[in-house]
Amino acid sequence: MKIEPRRADGFCARPPASLRLALVYGPDRGLARERAEALARAVVTDPADPFRLADLAPEAIAKDLALLADEAGAFAFGGGRRVVRVRDAGDGIAGAVENLLALGACDALVVIEAGELGARSALRKLAEGADAAAAIACYHDEGAGLARLIADALAEHGLEADAAASEELALSLGGDRLATRAEIAKLATYMGGSGRVGRADVEAVVGDAGQATLDEVAFAAGAGTQAALERALARAFGQGENEVAVLRAAIRHVMLLHLVMVRAGTGGLERALASLRPPPHFRVRDALLAQARLWSVARLGAALGLLLDAEIAVKTTGNPQRVIVRRALYDLARFARRS
């Protein structure tokens, strides 16, 4: 069965007794991990109990299609229902999951974590199509949901944020649920206890590294340096940045270059850079100037269209989002090299 997003957290906290397998998947790996742990705690209160909680590697399951069913059918020493965890799974274990579901009732709850799975994913289809299984999509927090998450996380630390701080937090966070909670915890430590958080507090603590990495992605793509782009993308995704945030950083960069080139038509590049408000930081000014010399207004317009099309594709097509982002940014880097 397919669990609607608005029901997901409640379902994971109180899964039905008939549930035998739960697949938590999606671009927000932190949220997937949080929900997988909630499912496990609903069955086994002590996560350190080796008799009632087992971890299986997806590689081992793929090699032995009976392994998952055998582990799920084992009895716990001392009694009690067991949990079997599988992390970083993919369609390679679909055959083992099919075998497990075909056996019918088993006492254990199998909890599988995966990244993005397209609509054609065999693993996802199995979880959505079985009454004793659940497929739970984990998307990045945004909008009102992100605002509630931030407010609740702050309240857990005895904090509240004024409007400006809340806005700044919403802009900085949301790419990964666990990363969001970690940043809030860091902010709470900085505040030293209960109190009211202001924008200056947020700017002092939250999101600096993430924004720097996004800027690094954008500058590498705009310069056409593919090796640097690959390293920056790996860091961005490793830090939990979501695909839309990465694309928007590149879009902002291309729009800035476009503005510089338009203004350069009447007064030259140096004067165009000097006219920007706020002015570019001295550390990136020379890089911006060098990149502006690579591009023309027409080519930047084409690059902007490419990136906007990629954002639409990420949000609407159901295709692997990181593949779409990488392809768009590599195309942007090729545009720069051709220039």
Short mmCIF file of C-alpha atoms in Angstrom, two decimals:
data_model
loop_
_atom_site.label_atom_id
_atom_site.label_comp_id
_atom_site.label_asym_id
_atom_site.label_seq_id
_atom_site.Cartn_x
_atom_site.Cartn_y
_atom_site.Cartn_z
CA MET A 1 0.00 0.00 0.00
CA LYS A 2 1.04 3.55 -0.62
CA ILE A 3 1.11 5.88 2.38
CA GLU A 4 0.13 9.49 1.73
CA PRO A 5 2.72 12.07 2.87
CA ARG A 6 0.33 13.67 5.39
CA ARG A 7 -0.12 10.27 7.09
CA ALA A 8 3.50 9.14 6.96
CA ASP A 9 4.80 10.29 10.36
CA GLY A 10 1.78 8.98 12.25
CA PHE A 11 1.92 5.68 10.36
CA CYS A 12 5.61 5.19 11.19
CA ALA A 13 5.05 5.95 14.87
CA ARG A 14 2.13 3.51 15.09
CA PRO A 15 2.34 0.95 12.26
CA PRO A 16 -0.48 -1.61 12.11
CA ALA A 17 0.22 -5.03 13.60
CA SER A 18 -0.43 -6.61 10.20
CA LEU A 19 2.47 -4.73 8.57
CA ARG A 20 5.29 -7.04 7.50
CA LEU A 21 7.43 -4.78 5.33
CA ALA A 22 7.97 -1.03 5.11
CA LEU A 23 9.91 0.69 2.35
CA VAL A 24 11.02 4.25 3.17
CA TYR A 25 12.57 5.95 0.18
CA GLY A 26 13.14 9.30 -1.48
CA PRO A 27 15.57 12.17 -1.94
CA ASP A 28 15.58 13.16 1.75
CA ARG A 29 17.82 10.46 3.20
CA GLY A 30 17.66 12.04 6.65
CA LEU A 31 13.88 11.85 6.73
CA ALA A 32 14.00 8.26 5.47
CA ARG A 33 16.38 7.37 8.31
CA GLU A 34 14.18 9.15 10.87
CA ARG A 35 11.06 7.30 9.72
CA ALA A 36 12.85 3.95 9.55
CA GLU A 37 13.99 4.40 13.14
CA ALA A 38 10.46 5.34 14.21
CA LEU A 39 9.13 2.13 12.63
CA ALA A 40 11.80 0.08 14.40
CA ARG A 41 11.09 1.72 17.78
CA ALA A 42 7.40 0.97 17.42
CA VAL A 43 8.29 -2.75 17.53
CA VAL A 44 11.55 -2.91 19.51
CA THR A 45 11.95 -0.32 22.25
CA ASP A 46 15.63 -1.15 22.86
CA PRO A 47 17.60 -0.48 19.64
CA ALA A 48 20.63 -2.24 21.17
CA ASP A 49 18.83 -5.59 21.63
CA PRO A 50 20.76 -7.96 19.31
CA PHE A 51 18.16 -10.71 19.63
CA ARG A 52 15.29 -8.61 18.30
CA LEU A 53 16.98 -6.32 15.79
CA ALA A 54 19.08 -7.45 12.82
CA ASP A 55 20.80 -5.58 10.00
CA LEU A 56 21.25 -7.13 6.56
CA ALA A 57 23.38 -5.71 3.77
CA PRO A 58 21.60 -5.36 0.40
CA GLU A 59 24.59 -6.99 -1.32
CA ALA A 60 24.17 -10.14 0.78
CA ILE A 61 20.42 -10.22 0.11
CA ALA A 62 20.95 -9.88 -3.64
CA LYS A 63 23.33 -12.86 -3.62
CA ASP A 64 21.00 -15.08 -1.57
CA LEU A 65 17.33 -14.51 -2.38
CA ALA A 66 16.23 -16.65 0.59
CA LEU A 67 18.25 -14.70 3.17
CA LEU A 68 15.69 -11.97 3.82
CA ALA A 69 12.79 -14.39 4.28
CA ASP A 70 14.91 -16.64 6.52
CA GLU A 71 15.91 -13.73 8.76
CA ALA A 72 12.33 -12.41 8.91
CA GLY A 73 11.08 -15.87 9.88
CA ALA A 74 13.58 -16.40 12.71
CA PHE A 75 12.35 -16.32 16.30
CA ALA A 76 13.83 -13.96 18.86
CA PHE A 77 15.63 -15.49 21.82
CA GLY A 78 13.43 -14.69 24.80
CA GLY A 79 10.40 -13.88 22.66
CA GLY A 80 9.02 -10.69 21.18
CA ARG A 81 8.62 -9.44 17.65
CA ARG A 82 11.80 -8.78 15.67
CA VAL A 83 12.85 -6.00 13.26
CA VAL A 84 15.07 -6.60 10.23
CA ARG A 85 16.74 -3.44 8.87
CA VAL A 86 18.07 -3.08 5.31
CA ARG A 87 19.84 0.19 4.47
CA ASP A 88 20.86 1.76 1.14
CA ALA A 89 18.73 -0.72 -0.78
CA GLY A 90 17.79 -0.69 -4.45
CA ASP A 91 16.02 -2.83 -7.01
CA GLY A 92 18.73 -5.46 -6.65
CA ILE A 93 16.84 -6.92 -3.66
CA ALA A 94 13.43 -6.91 -5.39
CA GLY A 95 13.56 -10.69 -5.94
CA ALA A 96 14.19 -11.33 -2.25
CA VAL A 97 11.35 -8.99 -1.26
CA GLU A 98 9.03 -10.77 -3.68
CA ASN A 99 9.94 -14.10 -2.07
CA LEU A 100 9.29 -12.68 1.39
CA LEU A 101 5.87 -11.30 0.49
CA ALA A 102 4.90 -14.54 -1.27
CA LEU A 103 5.42 -16.48 1.97
CA GLY A 104 2.58 -14.62 3.63
CA ALA A 105 2.61 -14.08 7.38
CA CYS A 106 5.86 -13.72 9.30
CA ASP A 107 6.30 -12.22 12.73
CA ALA A 108 9.12 -9.75 11.99
CA LEU A 109 8.83 -6.26 10.55
CA VAL A 110 11.26 -5.69 7.68
CA VAL A 111 12.25 -2.02 7.32
CA ILE A 112 14.01 -1.09 4.07
CA GLU A 113 15.67 2.29 3.46
CA ALA A 114 16.35 3.44 -0.09
CA GLY A 115 17.19 6.61 -1.97
CA GLU A 116 15.22 7.84 -4.93
CA LEU A 117 13.12 5.19 -6.66
CA GLY A 118 11.31 6.01 -9.88
CA ALA A 119 7.73 5.03 -10.61
CA ARG A 120 9.01 1.97 -12.51
CA SER A 121 11.09 0.68 -9.59
CA ALA A 122 10.41 -3.01 -8.96
CA LEU A 123 11.03 -2.58 -5.22
CA ARG A 124 8.60 0.31 -4.99
CA LYS A 125 5.92 -1.55 -6.98
CA LEU A 126 6.15 -4.55 -4.64
CA ALA A 127 5.74 -2.40 -1.52
CA GLU A 128 2.87 -0.41 -3.01
CA GLY A 129 1.04 -3.49 -4.28
CA ALA A 130 1.01 -5.69 -1.18
CA ASP A 131 -1.51 -5.32 1.65
CA ALA A 132 1.08 -6.32 4.26
CA ALA A 133 3.64 -3.82 2.96
CA ALA A 134 3.89 -0.04 2.85
CA ALA A 135 5.75 2.37 0.58
CA ILE A 136 6.56 5.67 2.30
CA ALA A 137 8.03 8.45 0.18
CA CYS A 138 10.37 10.91 1.92
CA TYR A 139 10.60 14.28 0.21
CA HIS A 140 12.43 17.40 1.33
CA ASP A 141 10.64 19.59 3.85
CA GLU A 142 9.40 22.84 2.34
CA GLY A 143 6.75 25.52 2.76
CA ALA A 144 4.41 25.22 5.72
CA GLY A 145 5.75 21.77 6.58
CA LEU A 146 9.29 23.08 6.93
CA ALA A 147 8.09 26.03 9.02
CA ARG A 148 6.31 23.63 11.41
CA LEU A 149 9.37 21.38 11.63
CA ILE A 150 11.63 24.33 12.48
CA ALA A 151 9.20 25.71 15.07
CA ASP A 152 8.76 22.29 16.71
CA ALA A 153 12.52 21.60 16.73
CA LEU A 154 13.21 24.99 18.29
CA ALA A 155 10.50 24.41 20.91
CA GLU A 156 12.16 21.11 21.90
CA HIS A 157 15.19 23.20 22.91
CA GLY A 158 13.13 25.87 24.66
CA LEU A 159 13.58 28.37 21.82
CA GLU A 160 11.38 30.40 19.54
CA ALA A 161 12.31 32.51 16.53
CA ASP A 162 11.17 35.94 15.46
CA ALA A 163 9.78 36.37 11.93
CA ALA A 164 13.10 37.35 10.35
CA ALA A 165 14.93 34.43 11.97
CA SER A 166 12.20 32.00 10.91
CA GLU A 167 12.50 33.22 7.33
CA GLU A 168 16.28 32.86 7.39
CA LEU A 169 16.03 29.34 8.81
CA ALA A 170 13.52 28.33 6.14
CA LEU A 171 15.89 29.58 3.43
CA SER A 172 18.89 27.79 4.93
CA LEU A 173 17.36 24.44 5.94
CA GLY A 174 15.10 21.71 4.60
CA GLY A 175 17.45 19.79 2.32
CA ASP A 176 17.75 16.88 4.74
CA ARG A 177 15.64 16.20 7.85
CA LEU A 178 18.52 15.03 10.06
CA ALA A 179 20.72 17.91 8.89
CA THR A 180 17.91 20.35 9.76
CA ARG A 181 17.65 18.93 13.28
CA ALA A 182 21.43 19.02 13.68
CA GLU A 183 21.56 22.69 12.67
CA ILE A 184 18.77 23.53 15.13
CA ALA A 185 20.65 21.68 17.88
CA LYS A 186 23.80 23.66 17.01
CA LEU A 187 21.79 26.88 17.18
CA ALA A 188 20.41 25.86 20.59
CA THR A 189 23.94 25.30 21.89
CA TYR A 190 24.94 28.73 20.59
CA MET A 191 21.95 30.34 22.32
CA GLY A 192 22.89 28.67 25.61
CA GLY A 193 19.37 27.80 26.70
CA SER A 194 15.85 29.10 26.26
CA GLY A 195 15.28 32.38 24.53
CA ARG A 196 14.23 34.15 21.36
CA VAL A 197 16.29 33.61 18.22
CA GLY A 198 16.98 36.57 15.90
CA ARG A 199 18.25 36.71 12.33
CA ALA A 200 21.77 37.60 13.51
CA ASP A 201 21.87 34.41 15.61
CA VAL A 202 20.87 32.30 12.59
CA GLU A 203 23.41 34.00 10.33
CA ALA A 204 26.12 33.40 12.92
CA VAL A 205 25.51 29.65 13.17
CA VAL A 206 23.37 28.06 10.46
CA GLY A 207 23.93 27.21 6.84
CA ASP A 208 27.26 28.87 6.04
CA ALA A 209 28.90 25.66 4.83
CA GLY A 210 25.89 24.66 2.77
CA GLN A 211 25.70 27.99 0.97
CA ALA A 212 29.42 27.97 0.33
CA THR A 213 29.13 24.55 -1.28
CA LEU A 214 26.21 25.64 -3.46
CA ASP A 215 28.24 28.66 -4.59
CA GLU A 216 31.14 26.33 -5.35
CA VAL A 217 28.88 24.21 -7.59
CA ALA A 218 27.62 27.28 -9.44
CA PHE A 219 31.09 28.79 -9.98
CA ALA A 220 32.53 25.47 -11.19
CA ALA A 221 29.71 25.02 -13.71
CA GLY A 222 29.94 28.64 -14.88
CA ALA A 223 33.70 28.28 -15.43
CA GLY A 224 33.37 25.00 -17.31
CA THR A 225 35.68 23.08 -14.93
CA GLN A 226 34.09 19.65 -14.91
CA ALA A 227 36.39 18.00 -12.33
CA ALA A 228 35.75 20.82 -9.84
CA LEU A 229 32.04 20.61 -10.61
CA GLU A 230 31.95 16.89 -9.83
CA ARG A 231 33.74 17.43 -6.51
CA ALA A 232 31.41 20.27 -5.55
CA LEU A 233 28.32 18.25 -6.45
CA ALA A 234 29.55 15.32 -4.36
CA ARG A 235 30.03 17.63 -1.38
CA ALA A 236 26.64 19.30 -1.87
CA PHE A 237 24.70 16.05 -2.05
CA GLY A 238 26.81 14.58 0.76
CA GLN A 239 25.77 17.51 2.97
CA GLY A 240 22.11 16.83 2.22
CA GLU A 241 21.48 19.68 -0.21
CA ASN A 242 18.41 18.99 -2.32
CA GLU A 243 18.36 18.99 -6.08
CA VAL A 244 16.21 22.12 -6.46
CA ALA A 245 18.54 24.11 -4.18
CA VAL A 246 21.54 23.09 -6.31
CA LEU A 247 19.77 24.10 -9.52
CA ARG A 248 18.62 27.41 -8.07
CA ALA A 249 22.15 28.27 -7.01
CA ALA A 250 23.24 27.76 -10.62
CA ILE A 251 20.24 29.77 -11.89
CA ARG A 252 21.11 32.70 -9.59
CA HIS A 253 24.71 32.56 -10.80
CA VAL A 254 23.73 32.58 -14.47
CA MET A 255 21.28 35.44 -13.87
CA LEU A 256 24.04 37.43 -12.17
CA LEU A 257 26.38 36.84 -15.10
CA HIS A 258 23.58 37.82 -17.49
CA LEU A 259 23.03 41.09 -15.60
CA VAL A 260 26.75 41.84 -15.69
CA MET A 261 26.93 41.21 -19.45
CA VAL A 262 23.88 43.37 -20.17
CA ARG A 263 25.36 46.26 -18.16
CA ALA A 264 28.78 45.70 -19.72
CA GLY A 265 27.29 46.59 -23.08
CA THR A 266 27.17 50.25 -22.08
CA GLY A 267 30.12 50.64 -19.73
CA GLY A 268 32.44 47.63 -19.80
CA LEU A 269 32.82 44.63 -17.47
CA GLU A 270 34.69 46.43 -14.69
CA ARG A 271 32.03 49.10 -14.37
CA ALA A 272 29.26 46.48 -14.63
CA LEU A 273 30.70 44.53 -11.68
CA ALA A 274 31.11 47.73 -9.66
CA SER A 275 27.43 48.55 -10.24
CA LEU A 276 26.15 45.36 -8.58
CA ARG A 277 24.29 45.76 -5.27
CA PRO A 278 25.44 44.28 -3.03
CA PRO A 279 28.89 44.31 -4.66
CA PRO A 280 30.54 40.90 -5.11
CA HIS A 281 32.91 39.81 -2.36
CA PHE A 282 36.54 40.53 -3.18
CA ARG A 283 37.28 36.78 -3.03
CA VAL A 284 34.95 36.02 -5.94
CA ARG A 285 35.22 39.25 -7.92
CA ASP A 286 38.09 38.07 -10.14
CA ALA A 287 36.35 34.73 -10.78
CA LEU A 288 33.16 36.54 -11.81
CA LEU A 289 35.12 38.80 -14.12
CA ALA A 290 36.88 35.83 -15.73
CA GLN A 291 33.60 33.97 -16.21
CA ALA A 292 31.86 37.00 -17.69
CA ARG A 293 34.55 37.07 -20.38
CA LEU A 294 33.63 33.48 -21.32
CA TRP A 295 29.98 34.21 -22.01
CA SER A 296 27.71 36.28 -24.21
CA VAL A 297 24.24 37.55 -23.39
CA ALA A 298 22.69 35.13 -25.90
CA ARG A 299 24.53 32.09 -24.54
CA LEU A 300 23.63 32.99 -20.96
CA GLY A 301 19.97 33.25 -22.02
CA ALA A 302 20.18 29.76 -23.50
CA ALA A 303 21.90 28.45 -20.34
CA LEU A 304 19.19 29.95 -18.15
CA GLY A 305 16.51 28.23 -20.23
CA LEU A 306 18.34 24.92 -19.86
CA LEU A 307 18.46 25.24 -16.06
CA LEU A 308 14.82 26.30 -15.75
CA ASP A 309 13.76 23.31 -17.89
CA ALA A 310 15.80 21.08 -15.57
CA GLU A 311 14.02 22.45 -12.49
CA ILE A 312 10.63 21.75 -14.10
CA ALA A 313 11.79 18.22 -14.96
CA VAL A 314 12.96 17.60 -11.37
CA LYS A 315 9.55 18.62 -10.03
CA THR A 316 7.27 16.97 -12.59
CA THR A 317 8.73 14.03 -14.53
CA GLY A 318 9.43 11.46 -11.81
CA ASN A 319 12.84 10.75 -13.38
CA PRO A 320 15.89 10.44 -11.08
CA GLN A 321 16.41 13.98 -9.85
CA ARG A 322 20.17 13.88 -9.41
CA VAL A 323 20.62 12.56 -12.94
CA ILE A 324 18.62 15.54 -14.26
CA VAL A 325 20.67 18.00 -12.18
CA ARG A 326 24.03 16.52 -13.14
CA ARG A 327 23.14 16.50 -16.83
CA ALA A 328 22.01 20.14 -16.73
CA LEU A 329 25.12 21.32 -14.90
CA TYR A 330 27.46 19.35 -17.15
CA ASP A 331 25.71 20.92 -20.14
CA LEU A 332 26.24 24.34 -18.54
CA ALA A 333 29.94 23.57 -18.08
CA ARG A 334 30.18 22.50 -21.74
CA PHE A 335 28.55 25.79 -22.77
CA ALA A 336 31.27 27.64 -20.85
CA ARG A 337 34.10 25.63 -22.42
CA ARG A 338 32.73 26.17 -25.93
CA SER A 339 32.62 29.90 -25.27
#
